[in-house]
mmCIF file of C-alpha atoms in Angstrom:
data_model
loop_
_atom_site.group_PDB
_atom_site.id
_atom_site.type_symbol
_atom_site.label_atom_id
_atom_site.label_comp_id
_atom_site.label_asym_id
_atom_site.label_seq_id
_atom_site.Cartn_x
_atom_site.Cartn_y
_atom_site.Cartn_z
ATOM 1 C CA MET A 1 18.188 -14.203 4.597
ATOM 2 C CA ASN A 2 17.721 -10.822 6.142
ATOM 3 C CA GLU A 3 20.755 -9.330 4.433
ATOM 4 C CA PRO A 4 21.009 -5.649 3.454
ATOM 5 C CA TYR A 5 19.211 -4.798 0.243
ATOM 6 C CA SER A 6 20.364 -2.867 -2.800
ATOM 7 C CA ARG A 7 18.330 0.203 -3.729
ATOM 8 C CA ARG A 8 19.343 -0.128 -7.349
ATOM 9 C CA TYR A 9 18.463 -3.800 -7.643
ATOM 10 C CA ALA A 10 22.053 -4.432 -8.634
ATOM 11 C CA ARG A 11 21.502 -8.164 -8.662
ATOM 12 C CA ASN A 12 18.957 -7.969 -11.473
ATOM 13 C CA SER A 13 20.649 -7.805 -14.862
ATOM 14 C CA ALA A 14 18.976 -6.646 -18.057
ATOM 15 C CA ASP A 15 18.150 -10.236 -19.009
ATOM 16 C CA ASN A 16 16.834 -10.972 -15.503
ATOM 17 C CA PRO A 17 14.328 -8.176 -14.749
ATOM 18 C CA ILE A 18 12.846 -7.540 -11.325
ATOM 19 C CA LEU A 19 9.532 -9.225 -10.587
ATOM 20 C CA ALA A 20 7.574 -5.964 -10.816
ATOM 21 C CA ASP A 21 8.620 -5.639 -14.471
ATOM 22 C CA ARG A 22 7.327 -9.119 -15.281
ATOM 23 C CA TYR A 23 3.740 -8.648 -14.149
ATOM 24 C CA THR A 24 1.358 -7.570 -16.922
ATOM 25 C CA SER A 25 -1.911 -8.081 -15.036
ATOM 26 C CA ALA A 26 -3.213 -9.552 -11.797
ATOM 27 C CA ASP A 27 -2.437 -13.036 -13.160
ATOM 28 C CA PRO A 28 0.544 -14.980 -11.780
ATOM 29 C CA ILE A 29 3.894 -15.456 -13.476
ATOM 30 C CA ARG A 30 6.083 -18.549 -13.332
ATOM 31 C CA TRP A 31 9.330 -17.949 -11.465
ATOM 32 C CA ASN A 32 11.781 -20.771 -10.699
ATOM 33 C CA GLY A 33 8.967 -23.292 -11.159
ATOM 34 C CA SER A 34 6.505 -21.560 -8.795
ATOM 35 C CA MET A 35 3.445 -19.443 -9.558
ATOM 36 C CA ILE A 36 4.026 -15.945 -8.171
ATOM 37 C CA TYR A 37 1.193 -13.414 -7.855
ATOM 38 C CA PRO A 38 1.437 -9.612 -7.734
ATOM 39 C CA MET A 39 -1.477 -9.703 -5.288
ATOM 40 C CA TYR A 40 -3.797 -12.184 -3.591
ATOM 41 C CA THR A 41 -7.485 -11.721 -4.441
ATOM 42 C CA GLU A 42 -10.586 -13.449 -3.067
ATOM 43 C CA PRO A 43 -14.273 -12.788 -3.875
ATOM 44 C CA LEU A 44 -16.531 -11.847 -0.975
ATOM 45 C CA GLY A 45 -19.884 -13.038 -2.232
ATOM 46 C CA PRO A 46 -23.188 -11.395 -1.277
ATOM 47 C CA ALA A 47 -22.771 -11.412 2.527
ATOM 48 C CA PRO A 48 -20.225 -9.826 4.909
ATOM 49 C CA LYS A 49 -17.260 -11.942 5.960
ATOM 50 C CA LEU A 50 -14.633 -11.900 8.676
ATOM 51 C CA LEU A 51 -11.020 -11.949 7.509
ATOM 52 C CA THR A 52 -8.539 -13.164 10.121
ATOM 53 C CA MET A 53 -4.797 -12.821 9.522
ATOM 54 C CA ALA A 54 -1.822 -13.882 11.643
ATOM 55 C CA LEU A 55 1.942 -13.725 11.264
ATOM 56 C CA LEU A 56 3.616 -17.116 10.821
ATOM 57 C CA SER A 57 7.188 -15.899 10.345
ATOM 58 C CA ALA A 58 9.156 -12.857 9.228
ATOM 59 C CA ALA A 59 12.663 -12.366 7.861
ATOM 60 C CA PRO A 60 12.661 -8.953 6.161
ATOM 61 C CA PRO A 61 15.780 -7.421 4.609
ATOM 62 C CA ALA A 62 17.931 -5.515 7.063
ATOM 63 C CA GLY A 63 17.435 -1.773 7.101
ATOM 64 C CA LEU A 64 13.657 -1.621 6.765
ATOM 65 C CA ARG A 65 11.687 0.417 9.306
ATOM 66 C CA GLY A 66 8.591 -1.721 8.943
ATOM 67 C CA HIS A 67 6.804 -4.308 6.838
ATOM 68 C CA GLY A 68 3.318 -5.732 6.586
ATOM 69 C CA ILE A 69 0.490 -6.400 4.173
ATOM 70 C CA GLY A 70 -1.929 -4.007 2.489
ATOM 71 C CA LEU A 71 -5.638 -4.918 2.500
ATOM 72 C CA SER A 72 -7.873 -3.252 -0.099
ATOM 73 C CA MET A 73 -11.518 -3.578 -1.077
ATOM 74 C CA VAL A 74 -13.174 -3.527 -4.489
ATOM 75 C CA ASP A 75 -16.948 -2.910 -4.438
ATOM 76 C CA GLY A 76 -16.951 -3.138 -0.661
ATOM 77 C CA TYR A 77 -15.545 -1.659 2.529
ATOM 78 C CA ILE A 78 -13.785 -2.558 5.757
ATOM 79 C CA ASP A 79 -15.851 -1.883 8.878
ATOM 80 C CA LEU A 80 -13.329 -0.574 11.400
ATOM 81 C CA ASP A 81 -14.637 0.968 14.618
ATOM 82 C CA GLY A 82 -17.774 2.153 12.861
ATOM 83 C CA ARG A 83 -15.886 3.683 9.940
ATOM 84 C CA HIS A 84 -16.082 2.368 6.380
ATOM 85 C CA LEU A 85 -12.608 2.204 4.825
ATOM 86 C CA GLY A 86 -11.511 1.226 1.347
ATOM 87 C CA GLY A 87 -8.160 -0.098 2.553
ATOM 88 C CA VAL A 88 -5.791 -0.445 5.495
ATOM 89 C CA ASP A 89 -2.145 -1.401 5.899
ATOM 90 C CA VAL A 90 -1.640 -4.075 8.561
ATOM 91 C CA TRP A 91 1.875 -4.015 10.013
ATOM 92 C CA SER A 92 3.788 -6.954 11.460
ATOM 93 C CA ASP A 93 3.201 -5.678 15.003
ATOM 94 C CA ALA A 94 -0.537 -6.200 14.606
ATOM 95 C CA LEU A 95 -0.157 -9.436 12.633
ATOM 96 C CA TYR A 96 1.948 -10.975 15.392
ATOM 97 C CA SER A 97 -1.039 -11.644 17.656
ATOM 98 C CA GLY A 98 -3.608 -11.954 14.854
ATOM 99 C CA VAL A 99 -6.173 -9.441 13.601
ATOM 100 C CA THR A 100 -9.744 -9.776 12.308
ATOM 101 C CA PHE A 101 -11.587 -7.384 9.976
ATOM 102 C CA GLU A 102 -15.228 -7.384 8.904
ATOM 103 C CA LEU A 103 -15.519 -6.998 5.120
ATOM 104 C CA THR A 104 -18.842 -5.868 3.667
ATOM 105 C CA PRO A 105 -19.718 -6.089 -0.062
ATOM 106 C CA THR A 106 -21.508 -3.237 -1.825
ATOM 107 C CA GLY A 107 -21.803 -4.853 -5.256
ATOM 108 C CA PRO A 108 -21.905 -8.253 -6.976
ATOM 109 C CA GLY A 109 -18.212 -8.080 -7.879
ATOM 110 C CA ALA A 110 -16.980 -7.431 -4.337
ATOM 111 C CA LEU A 111 -13.541 -8.810 -3.499
ATOM 112 C CA PHE A 112 -10.552 -8.056 -1.317
ATOM 113 C CA THR A 113 -6.886 -7.948 -2.243
ATOM 114 C CA LEU A 114 -3.648 -8.326 -0.290
ATOM 115 C CA THR A 115 -0.122 -7.280 -1.264
ATOM 116 C CA PRO A 116 3.135 -6.617 0.647
ATOM 117 C CA VAL A 117 3.888 -3.106 1.940
ATOM 118 C CA TRP A 118 6.999 -1.824 3.662
ATOM 119 C CA VAL A 119 8.790 1.275 4.961
ATOM 120 C CA ASP A 120 12.371 1.733 3.770
ATOM 121 C CA ALA A 121 15.350 3.104 5.672
ATOM 122 C CA LEU A 122 14.357 6.687 4.809
ATOM 123 C CA GLY A 123 10.863 6.264 6.216
ATOM 124 C CA VAL A 124 9.241 6.082 2.764
ATOM 125 C CA GLN A 125 6.277 3.726 2.574
ATOM 126 C CA LYS A 126 6.370 1.525 -0.526
ATOM 127 C CA SER A 127 4.571 -1.227 -2.409
ATOM 128 C CA TRP A 128 4.090 -2.516 -5.960
ATOM 129 C CA MET A 129 7.758 -2.220 -6.889
ATOM 130 C CA GLY A 130 11.023 -4.138 -6.927
ATOM 131 C CA ASN A 131 11.084 -7.889 -6.342
ATOM 132 C CA TYR A 132 7.723 -8.058 -4.600
ATOM 133 C CA GLY A 133 5.315 -10.966 -5.003
ATOM 134 C CA ILE A 134 3.238 -13.603 -3.253
ATOM 135 C CA LEU A 135 3.419 -17.399 -3.307
ATOM 136 C CA VAL A 136 0.066 -18.896 -2.233
ATOM 137 C CA GLU A 137 -0.120 -22.175 -0.287
ATOM 138 C CA ASP A 138 -3.044 -24.122 1.172
ATOM 139 C CA ILE A 139 -2.176 -25.476 4.615
ATOM 140 C CA PRO A 140 -3.773 -28.489 6.345
ATOM 141 C CA ASP A 141 -5.707 -26.539 8.989
ATOM 142 C CA GLY A 142 -7.869 -24.918 6.309
ATOM 143 C CA ARG A 143 -6.094 -21.597 6.217
ATOM 144 C CA ILE A 144 -4.144 -20.093 3.324
ATOM 145 C CA ALA A 145 -0.506 -19.102 3.735
ATOM 146 C CA LEU A 146 0.841 -16.142 1.783
ATOM 147 C CA TRP A 147 4.615 -16.269 1.364
ATOM 148 C CA CYS A 148 5.491 -12.656 0.591
ATOM 149 C CA SER A 149 8.632 -11.251 -0.978
ATOM 150 C CA ILE A 150 9.181 -7.615 -0.048
ATOM 151 C CA GLY A 151 10.323 -5.454 -2.952
ATOM 152 C CA GLU A 152 13.773 -4.583 -1.614
ATOM 153 C CA GLY A 153 16.720 -6.729 -2.671
ATOM 154 C CA PRO A 154 16.507 -10.135 -4.386
ATOM 155 C CA PRO A 155 13.290 -12.202 -4.289
ATOM 156 C CA ASN A 156 12.830 -13.890 -0.910
ATOM 157 C CA PHE A 157 9.407 -15.344 -0.170
ATOM 158 C CA ALA A 158 10.280 -15.905 3.477
ATOM 159 C CA ASN A 159 10.379 -12.122 4.091
ATOM 160 C CA LEU A 160 6.825 -12.258 5.450
ATOM 161 C CA VAL A 161 4.565 -15.304 5.858
ATOM 162 C CA VAL A 162 0.938 -14.599 6.768
ATOM 163 C CA ALA A 163 -1.919 -17.056 7.342
ATOM 164 C CA LEU A 164 -5.449 -15.958 6.500
ATOM 165 C CA LEU A 165 -8.928 -17.391 6.994
ATOM 166 C CA THR A 166 -12.332 -16.066 5.888
ATOM 167 C CA THR A 167 -15.534 -16.972 7.740
ATOM 168 C CA PRO A 168 -19.138 -15.680 7.550
ATOM 169 C CA ALA A 169 -19.743 -12.586 9.646
ATOM 170 C CA PRO A 170 -22.447 -12.811 12.350
ATOM 171 C CA ALA A 171 -25.846 -11.582 11.185
ATOM 172 C CA ARG A 172 -26.705 -8.054 12.244
ATOM 173 C CA PRO A 173 -29.975 -7.697 14.215
ATOM 174 C CA VAL A 174 -33.038 -6.289 12.477
ATOM 175 C CA ASP A 175 -34.787 -3.361 14.167
ATOM 176 C CA GLY A 176 -37.104 -4.696 16.858
ATOM 177 C CA GLU A 177 -35.317 -8.034 17.158
ATOM 178 C CA PRO A 178 -32.847 -8.930 19.908
ATOM 179 C CA ALA A 179 -29.225 -8.941 18.893
ATOM 180 C CA GLU A 180 -27.397 -12.236 18.689
ATOM 181 C CA PRO A 181 -24.667 -12.725 21.265
ATOM 182 C CA ALA A 182 -21.295 -11.613 19.969
ATOM 183 C CA PRO A 183 -19.141 -14.514 18.780
ATOM 184 C CA LEU A 184 -15.969 -15.334 20.630
ATOM 185 C CA PRO A 185 -12.882 -13.797 19.048
ATOM 186 C CA VAL A 186 -11.107 -15.987 16.559
ATOM 187 C CA ARG A 187 -7.782 -17.148 17.902
ATOM 188 C CA VAL A 188 -5.337 -18.070 15.186
ATOM 189 C CA PRO A 189 -2.564 -20.502 16.150
ATOM 190 C CA LEU A 190 0.890 -19.343 15.223
ATOM 191 C CA ALA A 191 1.952 -22.731 13.890
ATOM 192 C CA ARG A 192 4.204 -22.682 10.851
ATOM 193 C CA PRO A 193 2.919 -24.094 7.546
ATOM 194 C CA ARG A 194 4.888 -26.648 5.617
ATOM 195 C CA THR A 195 7.787 -24.937 3.919
ATOM 196 C CA PRO A 196 7.713 -24.472 0.117
ATOM 197 C CA VAL A 197 10.733 -22.156 0.204
ATOM 198 C CA ALA A 198 13.707 -21.701 2.504
ATOM 199 C CA GLN A 199 12.942 -20.068 5.849
ATOM 200 C CA PRO A 200 15.177 -18.362 8.403
ATOM 201 C CA ASP A 201 16.313 -20.261 11.463
ATOM 202 C CA GLU A 202 14.065 -18.172 13.653
ATOM 203 C CA PRO A 203 11.497 -15.451 13.053
ATOM 204 C CA GLN A 204 12.311 -11.825 13.526
ATOM 205 C CA GLN A 205 11.319 -10.328 16.833
ATOM 206 C CA VAL A 206 8.319 -8.074 16.365
ATOM 207 C CA ARG A 207 7.645 -4.965 18.375
ATOM 208 C CA ASP A 208 4.406 -4.864 20.335
ATOM 209 C CA GLU A 209 3.285 -1.244 20.338
ATOM 210 C CA PRO A 210 -0.245 0.153 20.327
ATOM 211 C CA PRO A 211 -1.356 1.882 17.120
ATOM 212 C CA PRO A 212 -1.706 5.675 17.078
ATOM 213 C CA PRO A 213 -5.134 7.233 17.642
ATOM 214 C CA GLU A 214 -7.506 7.335 14.662
ATOM 215 C CA PRO A 215 -7.735 10.720 12.898
ATOM 216 C CA GLU A 216 -11.072 12.334 12.159
ATOM 217 C CA PRO A 217 -12.230 11.910 8.544
ATOM 218 C CA ALA A 218 -12.053 14.940 6.292
ATOM 219 C CA VAL A 219 -14.827 16.332 4.131
ATOM 220 C CA TRP A 220 -13.457 14.847 0.904
ATOM 221 C CA GLU A 221 -12.048 11.698 2.439
ATOM 222 C CA PRO A 222 -12.562 8.911 -0.116
ATOM 223 C CA ALA A 223 -11.886 6.013 2.218
ATOM 224 C CA ALA A 224 -14.063 7.140 5.113
ATOM 225 C CA ALA A 225 -17.688 6.308 4.482
ATOM 226 C CA ILE A 226 -20.910 8.071 5.004
ATOM 227 C CA GLU A 227 -23.687 5.711 5.976
ATOM 228 C CA ASP A 228 -25.119 3.834 2.979
ATOM 229 C CA THR A 229 -22.417 5.165 0.677
ATOM 230 C CA GLU A 230 -20.969 2.595 -1.673
ATOM 231 C CA ILE A 231 -17.216 2.697 -1.606
ATOM 232 C CA THR A 232 -15.017 1.658 -4.464
ATOM 233 C CA ARG A 233 -11.319 2.271 -4.465
ATOM 234 C CA PRO A 234 -8.760 1.820 -7.173
ATOM 235 C CA HIS A 235 -6.170 -0.497 -6.449
ATOM 236 C CA HIS A 236 -3.953 -0.467 -5.003
ATOM 237 C CA PHE A 237 -1.943 -1.845 -7.832
ATOM 238 C CA GLY A 238 -3.520 1.095 -6.348
ATOM 239 C CA ASP A 239 -5.560 -1.135 -8.173
ATOM 240 C CA ARG A 240 -3.565 1.299 -4.390
ATOM 241 C CA LEU A 241 -3.608 1.524 -4.436
ATOM 242 C CA GLU A 242 -1.959 3.301 -1.695
ATOM 243 C CA HIS A 243 -1.631 1.323 0.652
ATOM 244 C CA GLU A 244 -1.308 4.788 2.580
ATOM 245 C CA THR A 245 -4.592 3.736 -0.020
ATOM 246 C CA HIS A 246 -4.128 0.352 -0.795
ATOM 247 C CA ARG A 247 -5.029 2.700 -3.476
ATOM 248 C CA GLY A 248 -4.859 6.458 -5.666
ATOM 249 C CA PRO A 249 -1.690 5.596 -7.483
ATOM 250 C CA ASP A 250 0.868 3.225 -5.956
ATOM 251 C CA HIS A 251 2.935 4.762 -3.365
ATOM 252 C CA GLU A 252 6.080 4.063 -5.251
ATOM 253 C CA PRO A 253 6.790 4.201 -8.987
ATOM 254 C CA ARG A 254 6.798 0.962 -10.921
ATOM 255 C CA ALA A 255 9.176 0.195 -13.721
ATOM 256 C CA ALA A 256 9.046 2.267 -16.879
ATOM 257 C CA SER A 257 7.969 -0.799 -18.831
ATOM 258 C CA ASP A 258 4.640 -0.904 -17.013
ATOM 259 C CA ARG A 259 1.908 -1.236 -19.585
ATOM 260 C CA GLU A 260 -1.666 0.000 -19.660
ATOM 261 C CA THR A 261 -2.713 -3.208 -17.898
ATOM 262 C CA HIS A 262 -1.312 -1.831 -14.649
ATOM 263 C CA ARG A 263 -4.025 0.800 -14.646
ATOM 264 C CA GLU A 264 -6.576 -1.994 -14.796
ATOM 265 C CA ILE A 265 -4.876 -3.711 -11.885
ATOM 266 C CA GLU A 266 -4.941 -0.490 -9.983
ATOM 267 C CA ARG A 267 -8.695 -0.254 -10.347
ATOM 268 C CA GLU A 268 -8.959 -3.857 -9.155
ATOM 269 C CA THR A 269 -7.101 -3.304 -5.915
ATOM 270 C CA ARG A 270 -6.268 -0.633 -3.384
ATOM 271 C CA ARG A 271 -4.208 2.364 -2.659
ATOM 272 C CA GLU A 272 -1.363 3.022 -1.255
ATOM 273 C CA VAL A 273 0.617 2.729 0.113
ATOM 274 C CA GLU A 274 2.808 4.978 -0.649
ATOM 275 C CA HIS A 275 1.706 5.277 -4.233
ATOM 276 C CA GLU A 276 -1.824 6.007 -3.619
ATOM 277 C CA PRO A 277 -3.296 9.451 -3.405
ATOM 278 C CA ARG A 278 -2.884 10.433 0.165
ATOM 279 C CA GLY A 279 -5.473 12.924 1.343
ATOM 280 C CA GLN A 280 -7.168 12.002 4.596
ATOM 281 C CA SER A 281 -7.610 8.445 3.318
ATOM 282 C CA GLU A 282 -3.915 7.866 3.652
ATOM 283 C CA ARG A 283 -4.044 8.812 7.283
ATOM 284 C CA ASP A 284 -6.887 6.319 7.709
ATOM 285 C CA ARG A 285 -4.748 3.601 6.199
ATOM 286 C CA ARG A 286 -2.129 4.462 8.776
ATOM 287 C CA ALA A 287 -4.560 3.552 11.519
ATOM 288 C CA SER A 288 -2.654 0.305 11.904
ATOM 289 C CA GLY A 289 0.437 2.286 12.860
ATOM 290 C CA PRO A 290 3.131 2.331 10.161
ATOM 291 C CA PRO A 291 6.466 2.544 11.899
ATOM 292 C CA GLY A 292 7.926 5.416 9.861
ATOM 293 C CA PRO A 293 8.218 8.977 11.156
ATOM 294 C CA GLU A 294 6.579 10.575 8.125
ATOM 295 C CA SER A 295 3.618 12.820 8.854
ATOM 296 C CA GLU A 296 1.468 15.367 7.075
ATOM 297 C CA ALA A 297 3.452 18.100 8.771
ATOM 298 C CA ALA A 298 6.539 16.856 6.934
ATOM 299 C CA HIS A 299 5.153 18.148 3.630
ATOM 300 C CA PRO A 300 5.028 21.944 3.771
ATOM 301 C CA THR A 301 3.752 23.805 0.738
ATOM 302 C CA ALA A 302 5.103 26.870 -0.949
ATOM 303 C CA GLY A 303 4.350 30.006 0.922
ATOM 304 C CA GLY A 304 3.727 28.425 4.296
ATOM 305 C CA ALA A 305 0.236 27.333 5.346
ATOM 306 C CA ASP A 306 -1.731 25.445 2.708
ATOM 307 C CA PRO A 307 -4.798 27.462 1.654
ATOM 308 C CA GLY A 308 -8.037 25.547 1.842
ATOM 309 C CA PHE A 309 -8.589 25.596 -1.906
ATOM 310 C CA ARG A 310 -5.396 23.590 -2.555
ATOM 311 C CA SER A 311 -6.430 20.850 -0.176
ATOM 312 C CA ALA A 312 -9.975 20.930 -1.519
ATOM 313 C CA LEU A 313 -8.736 20.477 -5.093
ATOM 314 C CA TYR A 314 -6.464 17.632 -4.057
ATOM 315 C CA ASP A 315 -9.077 15.815 -1.970
ATOM 316 C CA LEU A 316 -11.635 16.180 -4.753
ATOM 317 C CA GLY A 317 -9.091 14.619 -7.098
ATOM 318 C CA VAL A 318 -8.735 11.702 -4.682
ATOM 319 C CA ALA A 319 -12.497 11.241 -4.751
ATOM 320 C CA MET A 320 -12.521 11.294 -8.577
ATOM 321 C CA TYR A 321 -9.702 8.749 -8.669
ATOM 322 C CA ALA A 322 -11.611 6.470 -6.301
ATOM 323 C CA ARG A 323 -14.529 6.575 -8.749
ATOM 324 C CA GLY A 324 -12.246 5.497 -11.590
ATOM 325 C CA ASP A 325 -12.119 8.931 -13.297
ATOM 326 C CA GLU A 326 -8.349 9.208 -13.577
ATOM 327 C CA GLU A 327 -8.350 12.034 -16.130
ATOM 328 C CA GLN A 328 -10.522 14.282 -13.972
ATOM 329 C CA ALA A 329 -8.400 13.408 -10.939
ATOM 330 C CA CYS A 330 -5.242 14.421 -12.798
ATOM 331 C CA THR A 331 -6.819 17.714 -13.880
ATOM 332 C CA LEU A 332 -7.666 18.566 -10.269
ATOM 333 C CA TRP A 333 -4.279 17.425 -8.976
ATOM 334 C CA GLU A 334 -2.522 19.545 -11.610
ATOM 335 C CA GLN A 335 -4.404 22.624 -10.409
ATOM 336 C CA ALA A 336 -3.531 21.814 -6.790
ATOM 337 C CA ALA A 337 0.113 21.079 -7.646
ATOM 338 C CA THR A 338 0.474 24.301 -9.622
ATOM 339 C CA ALA A 339 -0.830 26.126 -6.550
ATOM 340 C CA GLY A 340 1.852 24.477 -4.393
ATOM 341 C CA HIS A 341 0.346 21.197 -3.104
ATOM 342 C CA PRO A 342 3.285 18.721 -2.861
ATOM 343 C CA THR A 343 1.276 15.506 -2.580
ATOM 344 C CA ALA A 344 -0.763 16.380 -5.670
ATOM 345 C CA ALA A 345 2.459 16.863 -7.629
ATOM 346 C CA TYR A 346 3.790 13.551 -6.320
ATOM 347 C CA ASP A 347 0.658 11.623 -7.323
ATOM 348 C CA LEU A 348 0.721 13.207 -10.785
ATOM 349 C CA GLY A 349 4.271 11.924 -11.156
ATOM 350 C CA VAL A 350 3.149 8.423 -10.219
ATOM 351 C CA VAL A 351 0.364 8.446 -12.817
ATOM 352 C CA ARG A 352 2.704 9.772 -15.516
ATOM 353 C CA TYR A 353 5.276 7.126 -14.623
ATOM 354 C CA ARG A 354 2.761 4.331 -14.970
ATOM 355 C CA ARG A 355 1.739 5.626 -18.357
ATOM 356 C CA GLY A 356 5.352 5.429 -19.504
ATOM 357 C CA ASP A 357 5.754 9.237 -19.552
ATOM 358 C CA GLN A 358 9.097 9.485 -17.786
ATOM 359 C CA ALA A 359 9.541 13.151 -18.685
ATOM 360 C CA GLY A 360 6.175 13.978 -17.119
ATOM 361 C CA ALA A 361 6.983 11.898 -14.046
ATOM 362 C CA GLU A 362 10.317 13.671 -13.646
ATOM 363 C CA HIS A 363 8.677 17.105 -13.994
ATOM 364 C CA TRP A 364 6.045 16.516 -11.305
ATOM 365 C CA TRP A 365 8.389 14.676 -8.942
ATOM 366 C CA ARG A 366 10.830 17.566 -9.201
ATOM 367 C CA THR A 367 7.990 19.951 -8.428
ATOM 368 C CA ALA A 368 7.005 17.889 -5.374
ATOM 369 C CA ALA A 369 10.615 17.387 -4.278
ATOM 370 C CA ASP A 370 11.189 21.150 -4.344
ATOM 371 C CA LEU A 371 8.247 21.361 -1.919
ATOM 372 C CA SER A 372 10.012 18.905 0.462
ATOM 373 C CA GLU A 373 7.965 15.803 -0.504
ATOM 374 C CA THR A 374 10.370 13.005 0.476
ATOM 375 C CA ARG A 375 8.535 10.292 -1.465
ATOM 376 C CA ALA A 376 8.985 12.354 -4.629
ATOM 377 C CA MET A 377 12.687 12.643 -3.833
ATOM 378 C CA ALA A 378 12.892 8.850 -3.557
ATOM 379 C CA GLY A 379 10.976 8.309 -6.803
ATOM 380 C CA LEU A 380 13.036 10.932 -8.611
ATOM 381 C CA SER A 381 16.289 9.348 -7.435
ATOM 382 C CA GLU A 382 15.208 5.927 -8.731
ATOM 383 C CA LEU A 383 14.219 7.464 -12.071
ATOM 384 C CA LEU A 384 17.522 9.311 -12.375
ATOM 385 C CA ASP A 385 19.411 6.112 -11.550
ATOM 386 C CA ARG A 386 17.689 4.336 -14.427
ATOM 387 C CA GLN A 387 18.647 7.245 -16.691
ATOM 388 C CA GLY A 388 22.278 6.871 -15.613
ATOM 389 C CA ASN A 389 22.367 10.156 -13.679
ATOM 390 C CA HIS A 390 23.688 8.577 -10.482
ATOM 391 C CA ALA A 391 25.242 11.750 -9.057
ATOM 392 C CA GLU A 392 21.986 13.717 -9.010
ATOM 393 C CA ALA A 393 20.134 10.609 -7.822
ATOM 394 C CA GLN A 394 22.434 10.386 -4.806
ATOM 395 C CA MET A 395 21.942 14.099 -4.140
ATOM 396 C CA TRP A 396 18.170 13.600 -3.894
ATOM 397 C CA ARG A 397 18.626 10.563 -1.636
ATOM 398 C CA THR A 398 20.792 12.641 0.677
ATOM 399 C CA ARG A 399 18.229 15.427 0.738
ATOM 400 C CA ALA A 400 15.433 12.926 1.406
ATOM 401 C CA ALA A 401 17.366 11.534 4.370
ATOM 402 C CA ARG A 402 17.902 15.063 5.687
ATOM 403 C CA GLU A 403 14.197 15.906 5.345
ATOM 404 C CA ALA A 404 13.235 12.637 7.047
ATOM 405 C CA GLY A 405 15.592 13.404 9.916
ATOM 406 C CA ARG A 406 14.217 16.929 10.255
ATOM 407 C CA SER A 407 10.679 15.557 10.306
ATOM 408 C CA ALA A 408 11.599 12.985 12.953
ATOM 409 C CA GLY A 409 13.273 15.636 15.076
ATOM 410 C CA SER A 410 10.243 17.913 15.014
ATOM 411 C CA SER A 411 7.741 15.154 15.848
#
């Protein structure tokens, strides 16, 4: 089951499109008799809740550097070590022993979403593309099992199986009243659910490494919260958007047939992963420790050090995107990209791609790729493959691998 994957989805013919091309909204599709969702969503209600997740089994395609699940909030935030985040990516290392997050609503329509995320062989974080999807199953112990197909290679819903459970969060003390004793941590048994699809003989061994230290939030950071600030993030399909969040646009381009409904999905969910506007929020989403070597230092801008105004324009665009003002975000990102900000150019390419503007996507991804943005190189290579320009596509893949290796060597 964990066989090498094909970057070009060679096993999907024209009359058998990849799963990402079949989704037209957040609603499920029927595939081989099963209902497959592009994301799992669950309303929060008026009060905070605890979300506990644990890994049941994993059999990802060979060659991936990491895999996990992206958690994003709509009309709410994740309370993580006193910080209010719009989304986080939870990697298999953390899921192995079980993790619990406190989710707080900020509006009547508050909900959370979950979707698979992964890091490919080049260290590029991805989501919302390829043969990704979720099969939802109720299991006897009251939890819900999410059978996740990672987007690389053919559909395989045993790639990642995660159990989740939501419970009411303990009431916070009112000023002047004694605090309630902290509840005991929720321990989630690692029992397997009944099997609706084929599973591997044994789960993949998961590394047990501590996550990297949390970065400080930046001035324009859309995912970090100021006290009493209502946070809404697009998803993570960015609707995640990114992600890397969750999030801004998806961290990886979707198929050219994506319709306008994908923008609605993006506002329903998170950010990126990899297709979400990065900014400081992306570094927050990496708090769970994505296994790839990519770092902010791996994206130099033209002319050396990035002047403050470029970063300010980009981060302001991220904030506008989080508010749902995509046009204003694109205007700001275009100014930043023209001034030499690689991530702004990359995110513009993602937005153009989702709108069906392949020429615009190619232009901005080329701009970002020339500034050593490896995710843009990966997106550009996929786009060129679909145009039949396989030679140039391979050239960009080779350059992306070289940039990733250089980044890893300097870290």
